XYZ file of N, CA, C and O in Angstrom:
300
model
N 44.975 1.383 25.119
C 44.087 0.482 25.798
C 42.800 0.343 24.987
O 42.194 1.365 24.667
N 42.398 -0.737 24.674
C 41.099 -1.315 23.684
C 40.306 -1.126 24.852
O 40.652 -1.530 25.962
N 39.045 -0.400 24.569
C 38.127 -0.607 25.241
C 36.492 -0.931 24.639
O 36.069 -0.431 23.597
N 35.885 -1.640 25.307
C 34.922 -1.979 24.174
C 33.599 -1.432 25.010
O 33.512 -1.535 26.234
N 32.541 -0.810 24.135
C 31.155 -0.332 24.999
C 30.294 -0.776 24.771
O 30.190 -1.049 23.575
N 29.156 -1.146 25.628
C 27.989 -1.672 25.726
C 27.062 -1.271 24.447
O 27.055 -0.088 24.104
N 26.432 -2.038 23.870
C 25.417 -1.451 22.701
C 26.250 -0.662 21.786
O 25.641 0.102 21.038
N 27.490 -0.704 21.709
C 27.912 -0.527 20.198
C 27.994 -1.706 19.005
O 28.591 -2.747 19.278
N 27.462 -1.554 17.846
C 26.894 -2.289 16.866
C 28.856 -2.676 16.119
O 29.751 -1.859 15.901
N 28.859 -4.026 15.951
C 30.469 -4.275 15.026
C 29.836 -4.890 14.064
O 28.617 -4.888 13.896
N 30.654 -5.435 13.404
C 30.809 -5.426 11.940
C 29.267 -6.624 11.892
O 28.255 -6.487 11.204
N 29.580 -7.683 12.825
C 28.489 -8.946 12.724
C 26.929 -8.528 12.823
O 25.955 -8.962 12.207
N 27.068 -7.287 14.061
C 25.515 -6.848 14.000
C 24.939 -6.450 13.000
O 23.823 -6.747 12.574
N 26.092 -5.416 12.404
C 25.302 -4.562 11.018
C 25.221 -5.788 10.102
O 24.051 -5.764 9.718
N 25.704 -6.641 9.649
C 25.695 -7.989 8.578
C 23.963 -8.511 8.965
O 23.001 -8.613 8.203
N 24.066 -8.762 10.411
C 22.706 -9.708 10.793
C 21.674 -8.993 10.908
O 20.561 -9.505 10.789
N 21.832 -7.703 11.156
C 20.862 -6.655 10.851
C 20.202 -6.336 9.368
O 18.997 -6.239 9.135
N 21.291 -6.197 8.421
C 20.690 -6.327 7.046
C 20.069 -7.234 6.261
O 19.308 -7.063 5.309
N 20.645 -8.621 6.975
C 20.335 -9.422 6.630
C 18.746 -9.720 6.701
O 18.012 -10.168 5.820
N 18.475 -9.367 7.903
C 17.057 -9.239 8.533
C 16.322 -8.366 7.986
O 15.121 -8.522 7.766
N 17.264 -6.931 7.602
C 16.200 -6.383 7.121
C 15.887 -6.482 5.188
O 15.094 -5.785 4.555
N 16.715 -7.463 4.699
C 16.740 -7.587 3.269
C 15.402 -8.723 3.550
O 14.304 -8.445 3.067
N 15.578 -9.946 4.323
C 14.604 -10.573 4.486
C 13.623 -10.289 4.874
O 12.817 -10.988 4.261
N 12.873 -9.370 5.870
C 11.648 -8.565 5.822
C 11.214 -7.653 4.359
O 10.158 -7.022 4.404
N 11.929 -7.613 3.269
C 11.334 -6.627 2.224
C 11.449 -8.051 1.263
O 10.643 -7.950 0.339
N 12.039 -9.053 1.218
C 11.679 -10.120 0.571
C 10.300 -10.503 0.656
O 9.616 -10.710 -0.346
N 9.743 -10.633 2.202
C 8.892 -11.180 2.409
C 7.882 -10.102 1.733
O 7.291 -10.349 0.682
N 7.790 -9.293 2.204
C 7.148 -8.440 1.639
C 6.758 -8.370 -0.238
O 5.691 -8.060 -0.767
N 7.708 -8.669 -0.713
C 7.774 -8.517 -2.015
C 6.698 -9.554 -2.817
O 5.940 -9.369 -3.770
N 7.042 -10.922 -1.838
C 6.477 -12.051 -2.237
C 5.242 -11.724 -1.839
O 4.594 -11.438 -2.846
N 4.335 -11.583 -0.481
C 3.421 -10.634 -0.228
C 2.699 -10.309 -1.154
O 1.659 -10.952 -1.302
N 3.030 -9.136 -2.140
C 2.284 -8.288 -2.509
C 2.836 -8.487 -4.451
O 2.902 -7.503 -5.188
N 3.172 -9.974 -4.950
C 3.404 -9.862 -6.121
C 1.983 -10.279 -6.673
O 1.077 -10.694 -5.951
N 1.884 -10.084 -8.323
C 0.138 -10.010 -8.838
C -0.364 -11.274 -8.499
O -1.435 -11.317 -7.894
N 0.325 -12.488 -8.833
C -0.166 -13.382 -8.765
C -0.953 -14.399 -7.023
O -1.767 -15.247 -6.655
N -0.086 -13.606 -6.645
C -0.727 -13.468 -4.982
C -1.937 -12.707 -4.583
O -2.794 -13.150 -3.819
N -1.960 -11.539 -5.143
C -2.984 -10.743 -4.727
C -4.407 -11.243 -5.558
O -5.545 -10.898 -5.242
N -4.050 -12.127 -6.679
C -5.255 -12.293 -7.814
C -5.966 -13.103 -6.746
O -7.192 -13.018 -6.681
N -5.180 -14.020 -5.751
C -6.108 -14.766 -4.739
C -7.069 -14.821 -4.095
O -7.925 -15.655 -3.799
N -6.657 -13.044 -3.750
C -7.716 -12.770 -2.854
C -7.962 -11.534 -3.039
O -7.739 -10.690 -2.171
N -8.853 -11.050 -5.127
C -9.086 -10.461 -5.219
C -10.888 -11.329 -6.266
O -11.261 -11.635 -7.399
N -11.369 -11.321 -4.830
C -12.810 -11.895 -4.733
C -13.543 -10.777 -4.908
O -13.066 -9.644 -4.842
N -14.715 -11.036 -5.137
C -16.355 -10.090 -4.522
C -16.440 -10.364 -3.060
O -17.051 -9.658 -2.258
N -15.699 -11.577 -2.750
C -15.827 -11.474 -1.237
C -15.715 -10.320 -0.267
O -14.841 -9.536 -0.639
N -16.453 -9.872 1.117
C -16.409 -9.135 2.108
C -15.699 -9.511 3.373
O -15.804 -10.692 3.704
N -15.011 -8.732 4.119
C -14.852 -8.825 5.548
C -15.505 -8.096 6.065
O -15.311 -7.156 5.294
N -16.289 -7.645 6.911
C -16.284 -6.375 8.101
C -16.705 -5.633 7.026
O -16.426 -4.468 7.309
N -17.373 -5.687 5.643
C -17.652 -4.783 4.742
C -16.549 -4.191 3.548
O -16.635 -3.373 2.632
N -15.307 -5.217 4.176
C -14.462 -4.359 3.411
C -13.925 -5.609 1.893
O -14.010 -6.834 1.973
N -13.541 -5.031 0.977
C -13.362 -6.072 0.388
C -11.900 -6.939 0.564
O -10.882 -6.261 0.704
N -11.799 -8.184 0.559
C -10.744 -8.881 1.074
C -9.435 -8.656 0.487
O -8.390 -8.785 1.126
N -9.497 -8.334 -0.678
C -8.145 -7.285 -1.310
C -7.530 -6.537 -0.686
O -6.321 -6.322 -0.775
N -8.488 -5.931 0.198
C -8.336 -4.721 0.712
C -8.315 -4.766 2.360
O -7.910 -3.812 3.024
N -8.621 -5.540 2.724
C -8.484 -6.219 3.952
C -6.848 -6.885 4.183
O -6.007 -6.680 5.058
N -6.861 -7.873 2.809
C -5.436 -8.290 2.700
C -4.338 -7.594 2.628
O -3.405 -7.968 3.338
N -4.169 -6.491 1.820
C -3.032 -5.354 1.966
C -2.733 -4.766 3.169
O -1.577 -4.714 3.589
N -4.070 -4.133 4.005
C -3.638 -3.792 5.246
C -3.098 -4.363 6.329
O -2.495 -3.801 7.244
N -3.442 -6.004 6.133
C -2.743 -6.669 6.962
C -1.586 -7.159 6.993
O -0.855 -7.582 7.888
N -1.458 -6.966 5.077
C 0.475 -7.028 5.189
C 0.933 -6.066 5.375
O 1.375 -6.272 6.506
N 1.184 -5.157 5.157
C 1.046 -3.834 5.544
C 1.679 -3.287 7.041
O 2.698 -2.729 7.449
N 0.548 -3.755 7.515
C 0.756 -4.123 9.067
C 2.067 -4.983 9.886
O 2.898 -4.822 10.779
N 1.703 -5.761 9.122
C 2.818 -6.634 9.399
C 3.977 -6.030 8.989
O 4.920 -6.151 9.771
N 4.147 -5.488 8.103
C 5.728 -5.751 7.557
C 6.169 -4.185 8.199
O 7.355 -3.863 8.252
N 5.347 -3.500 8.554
C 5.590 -1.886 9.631
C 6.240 -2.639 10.818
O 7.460 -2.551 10.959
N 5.575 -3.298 11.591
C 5.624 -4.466 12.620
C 6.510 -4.777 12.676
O 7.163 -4.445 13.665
N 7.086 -5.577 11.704
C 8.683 -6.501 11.774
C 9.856 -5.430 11.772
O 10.911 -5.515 12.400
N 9.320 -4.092 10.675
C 10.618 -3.127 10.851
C 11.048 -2.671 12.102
O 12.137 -2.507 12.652
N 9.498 -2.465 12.477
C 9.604 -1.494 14.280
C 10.463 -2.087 14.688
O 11.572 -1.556 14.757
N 10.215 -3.719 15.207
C 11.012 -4.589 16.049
C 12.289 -4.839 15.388
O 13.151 -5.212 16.183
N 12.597 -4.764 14.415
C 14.087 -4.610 13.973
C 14.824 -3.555 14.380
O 15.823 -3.694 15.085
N 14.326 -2.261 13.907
C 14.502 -1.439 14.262
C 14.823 -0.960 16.208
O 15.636 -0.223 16.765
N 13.987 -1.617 16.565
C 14.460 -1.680 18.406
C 15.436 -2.245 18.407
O 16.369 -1.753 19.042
N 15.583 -3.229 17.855
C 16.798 -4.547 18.257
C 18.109 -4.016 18.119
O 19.160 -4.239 18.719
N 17.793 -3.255 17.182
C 19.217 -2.582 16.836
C 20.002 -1.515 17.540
O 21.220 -1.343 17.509
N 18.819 -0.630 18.368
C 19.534 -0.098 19.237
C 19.152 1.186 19.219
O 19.679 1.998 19.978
């Protein structure tokens, strides 16, 4: 008798799962390549901090963020 259980992950989840999570470290990658960061590597300030440095933490942030919630989704 096949029986199938609630919140077990098959073959499609783990695919759409990686998929998601190859595309969160893409994003990331693009994020934080030199020619991106030269953007917003000013004398400019935020809050005192310099915007380089402002900018990393907020990708940073983010991309912790997207894992967490991947990471839930999955189970």
């Amino acid at each position: 008798m096949a029986e199938t259980r609630r919140g077990m992950d098959g073959p499609e989840d783990d695919r759409s799962f990686n998929g998601r999570l190859i595309l969160v470290t893409v994003f990331g990658f693009v994020l934080l390549v030199p020619p991106l960061l030269s953007v917003f590597n000013t004398g400019a300030q935020v809050f005192g901090v310099p915007v380089l440095w402002a900018y990393l933490f907020v990708v940073w942030a983010v991309l912790i963020g997207l894992a967490a919630v991947l990471a839930g989704r999955s189970g």
